Amino acid sequence: MNTEKWKRDYPFFDTIWKLYDQFDKTVSNEGNVLYDSICQSIIENISENNGKHIDICIKLMRNLWSLSNTKYSDMLNSEHCTNLNIWLYNEIKKHSIPEETLKEIFEATNTITLTLSNYYKCTYYPFNKDIEPENLLKLLNFEANINIIKRVLEDKGNTHYCQCKNYVYECANIFRTLNSKYCPSGKANKENICSKLKTFQSSYSISLYDKPEIKANIPSLDSPHSETLIDCSHKEQVISLQDPKDESVSSNVPFNVPAFVGIMGGLFPLLLIVYKYTTLRPKLLSIIKNRRIDNNLDEEEIRELPLYKSEKELIISDEVNYNMTYLPAANV
């Protein structure tokens, strides 16, 4: 699992990435006497990388304590625990932390948090024992954060709609591959993995596929065909450029709406061309200036037109790869 790659590929999980940053917050020298003493006793028999293992131990104890000592309004404790285990998997891979050590850390922390009013027992999940752990991890992440996915899919104007839809396609493909490989025709060749796949299928159906406003835009898990991922690079850029919430546009300057409509009505085809052919931009600006007298636009209003934004914002680079798989408009 490459956390940094996940952050780049799945930006719609921004609240989860912030949670990961919170999990990974640097250990301070103050207020960790209890954690430090417990971790020292747990880690003392490990001969290699003691310092790093103690650091991870303190972070884990701090996060487990927080889970029982804090009320989270944005997610259930079970979801928080799952995200903690996913974050921990990455730390295990990076620092080769023994499984027995992790079990002891969880057990010790759960013992000292028993007295807390919001006590929640978060147990360690050994992903390394799973078949194809990376794929199962992605499905588990999908389940734990399905409400975020649902919110994005309900809003086609969301900046990350295309990337979120791709993530759904990707997970649907993973499900089909694992299900046909390990659970053919309902036969559980690998009972543990089949149970997880059934849970994923149930969550997918209840939270997403059974919702009419979402169903038309996501695949059925019963379909035998794999989904072709969409190239979102162009879509995300266009949505960003058209975002009405763009703070760079001032709302304080008066704007002559009828005049603007009159100008844009005749120039709309040229606007489409100018996105790709930057050499036409000066000529188009000249045409607009010549027509401003007829439409009673002053210089300040002219500067509010989209073409006066920076070229960096408006012009899509010629380097963008247009070799994407085009799908019907209704499916995007």
CSV table of C-alpha atoms in Angstrom, one decimal:
chain,number,residue,atom,x,y,z
A,1,MET,CA,0.0,0.0,0.0
A,2,ASN,CA,1.4,3.3,-1.1
A,3,THR,CA,-0.3,6.0,1.0
A,4,GLU,CA,1.1,8.9,-1.0
A,5,LYS,CA,-0.2,7.3,-4.2
A,6,TRP,CA,-3.6,6.8,-2.7
A,7,LYS,CA,-3.6,10.5,-1.7
A,8,ARG,CA,-2.9,11.5,-5.3
A,9,ASP,CA,-5.3,9.1,-6.9
A,10,TYR,CA,-8.2,9.5,-4.4
A,11,PRO,CA,-8.3,13.2,-3.4
A,12,PHE,CA,-12.0,12.9,-2.5
A,13,PHE,CA,-10.9,11.1,0.7
A,14,ASP,CA,-9.3,14.3,2.0
A,15,THR,CA,-10.8,13.9,5.4
A,16,ILE,CA,-9.3,10.4,5.7
A,17,TRP,CA,-5.9,11.7,4.6
A,18,LYS,CA,-6.1,14.3,7.3
A,19,LEU,CA,-7.0,11.6,9.8
A,20,TYR,CA,-3.9,9.6,8.6
A,21,ASP,CA,-1.8,12.8,9.3
A,22,GLN,CA,-3.3,12.9,12.7
A,23,PHE,CA,-2.5,9.3,13.3
A,24,ASP,CA,1.1,10.0,12.2
A,25,LYS,CA,1.5,13.2,14.2
A,26,THR,CA,5.1,13.5,15.7
A,27,VAL,CA,5.5,12.1,19.2
A,28,SER,CA,6.3,14.9,21.6
A,29,ASN,CA,8.4,14.5,24.7
A,30,GLU,CA,5.8,15.7,27.1
A,31,GLY,CA,2.8,13.8,28.4
A,32,ASN,CA,3.9,10.4,27.1
A,33,VAL,CA,5.4,9.0,30.3
A,34,LEU,CA,2.8,6.2,30.6
A,35,TYR,CA,3.0,5.4,26.9
A,36,ASP,CA,6.8,5.5,26.9
A,37,SER,CA,7.1,3.1,29.9
A,38,ILE,CA,4.7,0.6,28.5
A,39,CYS,CA,6.3,0.7,25.0
A,40,GLN,CA,9.7,0.3,26.5
A,41,SER,CA,8.7,-2.9,28.2
A,42,ILE,CA,7.0,-4.3,25.1
A,43,ILE,CA,9.7,-3.4,22.7
A,44,GLU,CA,12.8,-4.2,24.9
A,45,ASN,CA,13.2,-7.7,23.5
A,46,ILE,CA,13.4,-6.5,19.9
A,47,SER,CA,17.0,-6.2,18.9
A,48,GLU,CA,16.6,-4.1,15.7
A,49,ASN,CA,15.2,-0.6,15.1
A,50,ASN,CA,14.1,-0.2,18.8
A,51,GLY,CA,13.8,3.6,18.5
A,52,LYS,CA,11.5,3.5,15.5
A,53,HIS,CA,9.4,0.7,17.0
A,54,ILE,CA,8.9,2.6,20.2
A,55,ASP,CA,7.9,5.7,18.2
A,56,ILE,CA,5.2,3.7,16.3
A,57,CYS,CA,4.1,2.0,19.6
A,58,ILE,CA,3.6,5.4,21.3
A,59,LYS,CA,1.7,6.7,18.2
A,60,LEU,CA,-0.6,3.7,18.2
A,61,MET,CA,-1.3,3.9,21.9
A,62,ARG,CA,-2.0,7.6,21.6
A,63,ASN,CA,-4.5,6.9,18.8
A,64,LEU,CA,-6.2,4.0,20.6
A,65,TRP,CA,-6.6,6.1,23.7
A,66,SER,CA,-8.0,8.9,21.7
A,67,LEU,CA,-10.6,6.5,20.1
A,68,SER,CA,-12.0,5.8,23.6
A,69,ASN,CA,-11.6,9.3,25.0
A,70,THR,CA,-13.0,11.4,22.1
A,71,LYS,CA,-16.4,11.5,20.4
A,72,TYR,CA,-16.0,11.7,16.6
A,73,SER,CA,-19.0,13.3,14.9
A,74,ASP,CA,-17.9,12.5,11.3
A,75,MET,CA,-17.6,8.7,11.6
A,76,LEU,CA,-18.4,5.7,13.8
A,77,ASN,CA,-15.8,4.3,16.2
A,78,SER,CA,-15.8,1.1,14.1
A,79,GLU,CA,-14.9,3.2,10.9
A,80,HIS,CA,-12.3,5.1,12.9
A,81,CYS,CA,-10.8,1.8,14.1
A,82,THR,CA,-10.7,0.4,10.5
A,83,ASN,CA,-8.9,3.5,9.2
A,84,LEU,CA,-6.4,3.2,12.0
A,85,ASN,CA,-5.7,-0.5,11.1
A,86,ILE,CA,-5.3,0.5,7.4
A,87,TRP,CA,-2.8,3.3,8.4
A,88,LEU,CA,-1.0,0.8,10.6
A,89,TYR,CA,-0.6,-1.7,7.8
A,90,ASN,CA,1.5,0.8,5.9
A,91,GLU,CA,3.6,1.4,9.0
A,92,ILE,CA,4.1,-2.3,9.4
A,93,LYS,CA,5.3,-2.6,5.8
A,94,LYS,CA,7.7,0.3,6.2
A,95,HIS,CA,9.2,-0.6,9.6
A,96,SER,CA,8.8,-4.4,9.8
A,97,ILE,CA,7.0,-4.4,13.1
A,98,PRO,CA,6.4,-8.0,14.4
A,99,GLU,CA,2.8,-9.1,14.7
A,100,GLU,CA,3.2,-10.2,18.3
A,101,THR,CA,4.4,-6.8,19.3
A,102,LEU,CA,1.3,-5.2,17.7
A,103,LYS,CA,-1.0,-7.6,19.5
A,104,GLU,CA,0.6,-6.7,22.8
A,105,ILE,CA,0.3,-2.9,22.1
A,106,PHE,CA,-3.4,-3.3,21.4
A,107,GLU,CA,-4.0,-5.5,24.5
A,108,ALA,CA,-2.1,-3.1,26.8
A,109,THR,CA,-3.9,-0.1,25.5
A,110,ASN,CA,-7.3,-1.7,25.7
A,111,THR,CA,-6.6,-2.6,29.3
A,112,ILE,CA,-5.7,1.0,30.4
A,113,THR,CA,-8.7,2.5,28.5
A,114,LEU,CA,-11.3,0.3,30.1
A,115,THR,CA,-12.1,3.0,32.6
A,116,LEU,CA,-12.8,5.7,30.0
A,117,SER,CA,-16.4,6.7,29.6
A,118,ASN,CA,-16.4,6.2,25.8
A,119,TYR,CA,-14.4,3.0,25.9
A,120,TYR,CA,-14.3,1.3,22.5
A,121,LYS,CA,-12.3,-1.9,22.0
A,122,CYS,CA,-10.4,-1.5,18.7
A,123,THR,CA,-8.8,-4.8,17.8
A,124,TYR,CA,-5.7,-5.4,15.6
A,125,TYR,CA,-6.4,-6.9,12.2
A,126,PRO,CA,-3.5,-8.9,10.7
A,127,PHE,CA,-3.8,-8.0,7.0
A,128,ASN,CA,-0.6,-9.9,6.2
A,129,LYS,CA,-2.5,-13.2,6.8
A,130,ASP,CA,-5.0,-12.4,4.1
A,131,ILE,CA,-4.8,-13.6,0.6
A,132,GLU,CA,-4.1,-10.6,-1.7
A,133,PRO,CA,-4.0,-8.2,1.2
A,134,GLU,CA,-3.5,-5.0,-0.9
A,135,ASN,CA,-6.8,-5.7,-2.9
A,136,LEU,CA,-8.7,-6.6,0.3
A,137,LEU,CA,-7.4,-3.4,1.9
A,138,LYS,CA,-8.8,-1.3,-0.9
A,139,LEU,CA,-12.2,-3.0,-0.6
A,140,LEU,CA,-12.1,-2.5,3.2
A,141,ASN,CA,-11.2,1.2,2.7
A,142,PHE,CA,-14.2,1.4,0.4
A,143,GLU,CA,-16.5,0.0,3.0
A,144,ALA,CA,-15.2,2.1,5.9
A,145,ASN,CA,-15.6,5.3,3.9
A,146,ILE,CA,-18.6,4.5,1.8
A,147,ASN,CA,-20.6,7.5,3.0
A,148,ILE,CA,-17.9,9.8,1.5
A,149,ILE,CA,-18.2,8.0,-1.8
A,150,LYS,CA,-22.0,8.3,-1.7
A,151,ARG,CA,-21.8,12.1,-1.1
A,152,VAL,CA,-19.5,12.6,-4.1
A,153,LEU,CA,-21.6,10.4,-6.4
A,154,GLU,CA,-24.7,12.2,-5.5
A,155,ASP,CA,-23.2,15.5,-6.9
A,156,LYS,CA,-22.0,15.3,-10.5
A,157,GLY,CA,-20.7,18.8,-10.1
A,158,ASN,CA,-18.2,17.7,-7.5
A,159,THR,CA,-14.6,18.4,-8.5
A,160,HIS,CA,-13.6,14.8,-7.9
A,161,TYR,CA,-16.7,13.1,-9.3
A,162,CYS,CA,-14.8,11.4,-12.1
A,163,GLN,CA,-12.0,10.2,-9.9
A,164,CYS,CA,-14.5,8.8,-7.4
A,165,LYS,CA,-16.4,7.0,-10.1
A,166,ASN,CA,-13.1,5.5,-11.3
A,167,TYR,CA,-12.4,4.3,-7.8
A,168,VAL,CA,-15.9,2.6,-7.8
A,169,TYR,CA,-15.0,1.0,-11.1
A,170,GLU,CA,-11.6,-0.1,-9.8
A,171,CYS,CA,-13.1,-1.7,-6.6
A,172,ALA,CA,-15.9,-3.4,-8.6
A,173,ASN,CA,-13.3,-5.0,-10.8
A,174,ILE,CA,-11.3,-6.1,-7.8
A,175,PHE,CA,-14.4,-7.7,-6.3
A,176,ARG,CA,-15.3,-9.6,-9.5
A,177,THR,CA,-11.7,-10.9,-9.9
A,178,LEU,CA,-11.5,-12.1,-6.3
A,179,ASN,CA,-15.0,-13.5,-6.2
A,180,SER,CA,-14.6,-15.5,-9.4
A,181,LYS,CA,-11.2,-16.7,-8.3
A,182,TYR,CA,-12.0,-17.8,-4.7
A,183,CYS,CA,-15.8,-18.0,-4.4
A,184,PRO,CA,-17.0,-19.4,-7.8
A,185,SER,CA,-20.8,-20.2,-7.9
A,186,GLY,CA,-21.2,-19.4,-4.3
A,187,LYS,CA,-18.6,-22.0,-3.2
A,188,ALA,CA,-16.3,-20.7,-0.6
A,189,ASN,CA,-12.8,-22.0,-1.5
A,190,LYS,CA,-11.4,-19.5,1.0
A,191,GLU,CA,-14.0,-18.9,3.6
A,192,ASN,CA,-12.4,-15.9,5.2
A,193,ILE,CA,-12.0,-13.9,1.9
A,194,CYS,CA,-15.5,-14.9,0.7
A,195,SER,CA,-17.0,-13.6,3.9
A,196,LYS,CA,-15.3,-10.2,3.4
A,197,LEU,CA,-16.5,-10.1,-0.3
A,198,LYS,CA,-20.1,-10.8,0.8
A,199,THR,CA,-19.8,-7.9,3.3
A,200,PHE,CA,-18.5,-5.6,0.6
A,201,GLN,CA,-21.2,-6.7,-1.8
A,202,SER,CA,-23.9,-6.0,0.8
A,203,SER,CA,-22.5,-2.5,1.6
A,204,TYR,CA,-22.2,-1.6,-2.1
A,205,SER,CA,-25.8,-2.6,-2.8
A,206,ILE,CA,-27.4,-1.0,0.2
A,207,SER,CA,-25.5,2.3,0.2
A,208,LEU,CA,-24.9,2.8,-3.5
A,209,TYR,CA,-26.5,0.5,-6.0
A,210,ASP,CA,-30.0,0.6,-4.5
A,211,LYS,CA,-30.1,4.4,-4.8
A,212,PRO,CA,-31.8,5.4,-8.1
A,213,GLU,CA,-29.8,8.6,-8.4
A,214,ILE,CA,-26.5,6.7,-8.2
A,215,LYS,CA,-27.4,3.3,-9.7
A,216,ALA,CA,-27.4,4.6,-13.3
A,217,ASN,CA,-23.8,5.7,-13.0
A,218,ILE,CA,-22.1,2.8,-11.3
A,219,PRO,CA,-21.6,-0.8,-12.4
A,220,SER,CA,-23.5,-3.8,-11.1
A,221,LEU,CA,-21.3,-6.3,-9.2
A,222,ASP,CA,-23.3,-9.1,-10.8
A,223,SER,CA,-22.0,-8.2,-14.3
A,224,PRO,CA,-19.2,-10.4,-15.5
A,225,HIS,CA,-17.6,-7.6,-17.5
A,226,SER,CA,-14.8,-5.5,-16.2
A,227,GLU,CA,-15.2,-1.8,-16.2
A,228,THR,CA,-13.0,0.4,-18.4
A,229,LEU,CA,-11.5,3.3,-16.3
A,230,ILE,CA,-12.0,6.8,-17.4
A,231,ASP,CA,-9.2,9.4,-18.1
A,232,CYS,CA,-10.2,12.1,-15.6
A,233,SER,CA,-7.3,14.5,-16.4
A,234,HIS,CA,-9.3,16.6,-18.9
A,235,LYS,CA,-12.5,16.4,-16.9
A,236,GLU,CA,-11.0,17.5,-13.6
A,237,GLN,CA,-9.3,20.4,-15.2
A,238,VAL,CA,-12.4,21.7,-17.0
A,239,ILE,CA,-14.6,21.3,-13.8
A,240,SER,CA,-11.9,23.2,-11.9
A,241,LEU,CA,-11.9,26.0,-14.5
A,242,GLN,CA,-15.7,26.2,-14.5
A,243,ASP,CA,-16.1,26.0,-10.7
A,244,PRO,CA,-18.5,28.9,-9.7
A,245,LYS,CA,-16.9,28.9,-6.2
A,246,ASP,CA,-13.6,30.0,-7.6
A,247,GLU,CA,-12.4,32.6,-5.1
A,248,SER,CA,-10.2,34.3,-7.7
A,249,VAL,CA,-13.3,35.8,-9.3
A,250,SER,CA,-14.3,39.0,-7.6
A,251,SER,CA,-18.0,39.6,-6.7
A,252,ASN,CA,-17.6,43.3,-6.0
A,253,VAL,CA,-17.4,44.6,-9.5
A,254,PRO,CA,-20.7,45.4,-11.2
A,255,PHE,CA,-21.4,43.2,-14.2
A,256,ASN,CA,-23.6,44.1,-17.2
A,257,VAL,CA,-25.4,40.7,-17.7
A,258,PRO,CA,-27.4,41.6,-20.9
A,259,ALA,CA,-24.3,43.0,-22.6
A,260,PHE,CA,-22.3,40.0,-21.6
A,261,VAL,CA,-24.9,37.6,-23.1
A,262,GLY,CA,-24.9,39.6,-26.3
A,263,ILE,CA,-21.2,39.4,-26.7
A,264,MET,CA,-20.9,35.7,-25.7
A,265,GLY,CA,-23.7,34.6,-28.0
A,266,GLY,CA,-21.7,35.4,-31.1
A,267,LEU,CA,-18.3,34.4,-29.7
A,268,PHE,CA,-19.1,31.1,-28.0
A,269,PRO,CA,-17.6,29.0,-30.9
A,270,LEU,CA,-14.4,31.0,-30.8
A,271,LEU,CA,-14.2,30.5,-27.0
A,272,LEU,CA,-14.1,26.8,-27.5
A,273,ILE,CA,-11.3,27.1,-30.1
A,274,VAL,CA,-9.2,29.4,-28.0
A,275,TYR,CA,-8.8,26.8,-25.3
A,276,LYS,CA,-6.6,24.8,-27.6
A,277,TYR,CA,-5.1,27.4,-29.9
A,278,THR,CA,-3.6,30.0,-27.8
A,279,THR,CA,-2.5,32.2,-30.7
A,280,LEU,CA,-6.2,33.2,-31.3
A,281,ARG,CA,-6.5,34.6,-27.9
A,282,PRO,CA,-5.2,38.1,-28.6
A,283,LYS,CA,-7.3,38.4,-31.8
A,284,LEU,CA,-10.4,37.4,-29.8
A,285,LEU,CA,-9.7,39.9,-27.1
A,286,SER,CA,-9.4,42.6,-29.9
A,287,ILE,CA,-12.8,41.7,-31.2
A,288,ILE,CA,-14.3,41.9,-27.7
A,289,LYS,CA,-12.8,45.4,-27.2
A,290,ASN,CA,-14.1,46.6,-30.5
A,291,ARG,CA,-17.6,45.5,-29.6
A,292,ARG,CA,-17.6,46.9,-26.1
A,293,ILE,CA,-18.7,50.4,-27.3
A,294,ASP,CA,-21.8,48.9,-28.9
A,295,ASN,CA,-22.6,47.0,-25.7
A,296,ASN,CA,-21.8,49.9,-23.3
A,297,LEU,CA,-19.1,47.9,-21.4
A,298,ASP,CA,-16.4,49.8,-19.7
A,299,GLU,CA,-12.8,48.6,-19.4
A,300,GLU,CA,-13.3,47.2,-15.9
A,301,GLU,CA,-16.3,45.1,-17.0
A,302,ILE,CA,-14.3,43.8,-20.0
A,303,ARG,CA,-11.6,42.6,-17.6
A,304,GLU,CA,-14.2,40.4,-15.8
A,305,LEU,CA,-14.7,38.3,-19.0
A,306,PRO,CA,-13.2,34.8,-18.8
A,307,LEU,CA,-10.6,35.5,-21.4
A,308,TYR,CA,-8.9,38.1,-19.1
A,309,LYS,CA,-8.1,35.4,-16.5
A,310,SER,CA,-4.6,34.2,-16.6
A,311,GLU,CA,-3.6,31.8,-19.3
A,312,LYS,CA,-2.6,29.4,-16.7
A,313,GLU,CA,-6.2,29.1,-15.5
A,314,LEU,CA,-7.9,29.1,-18.9
A,315,ILE,CA,-5.7,27.2,-21.4
A,316,ILE,CA,-5.5,23.5,-21.3
A,317,SER,CA,-2.0,22.3,-21.9
A,318,ASP,CA,-1.3,20.6,-25.3
A,319,GLU,CA,0.5,18.1,-23.2
A,320,VAL,CA,-2.7,16.7,-21.8
A,321,ASN,CA,-3.2,13.1,-23.0
A,322,TYR,CA,-6.5,12.9,-25.0
A,323,ASN,CA,-6.2,9.1,-25.6
A,324,MET,CA,-9.0,8.3,-23.1
A,325,THR,CA,-11.8,5.8,-23.3
A,326,TYR,CA,-14.9,7.8,-24.2
A,327,LEU,CA,-18.1,6.7,-22.6
A,328,PRO,CA,-21.7,7.8,-23.4
A,329,ALA,CA,-22.5,11.1,-21.7
A,330,ALA,CA,-25.1,9.5,-19.5
A,331,ASN,CA,-22.6,7.2,-18.0
A,332,VAL,CA,-20.1,9.8,-16.9
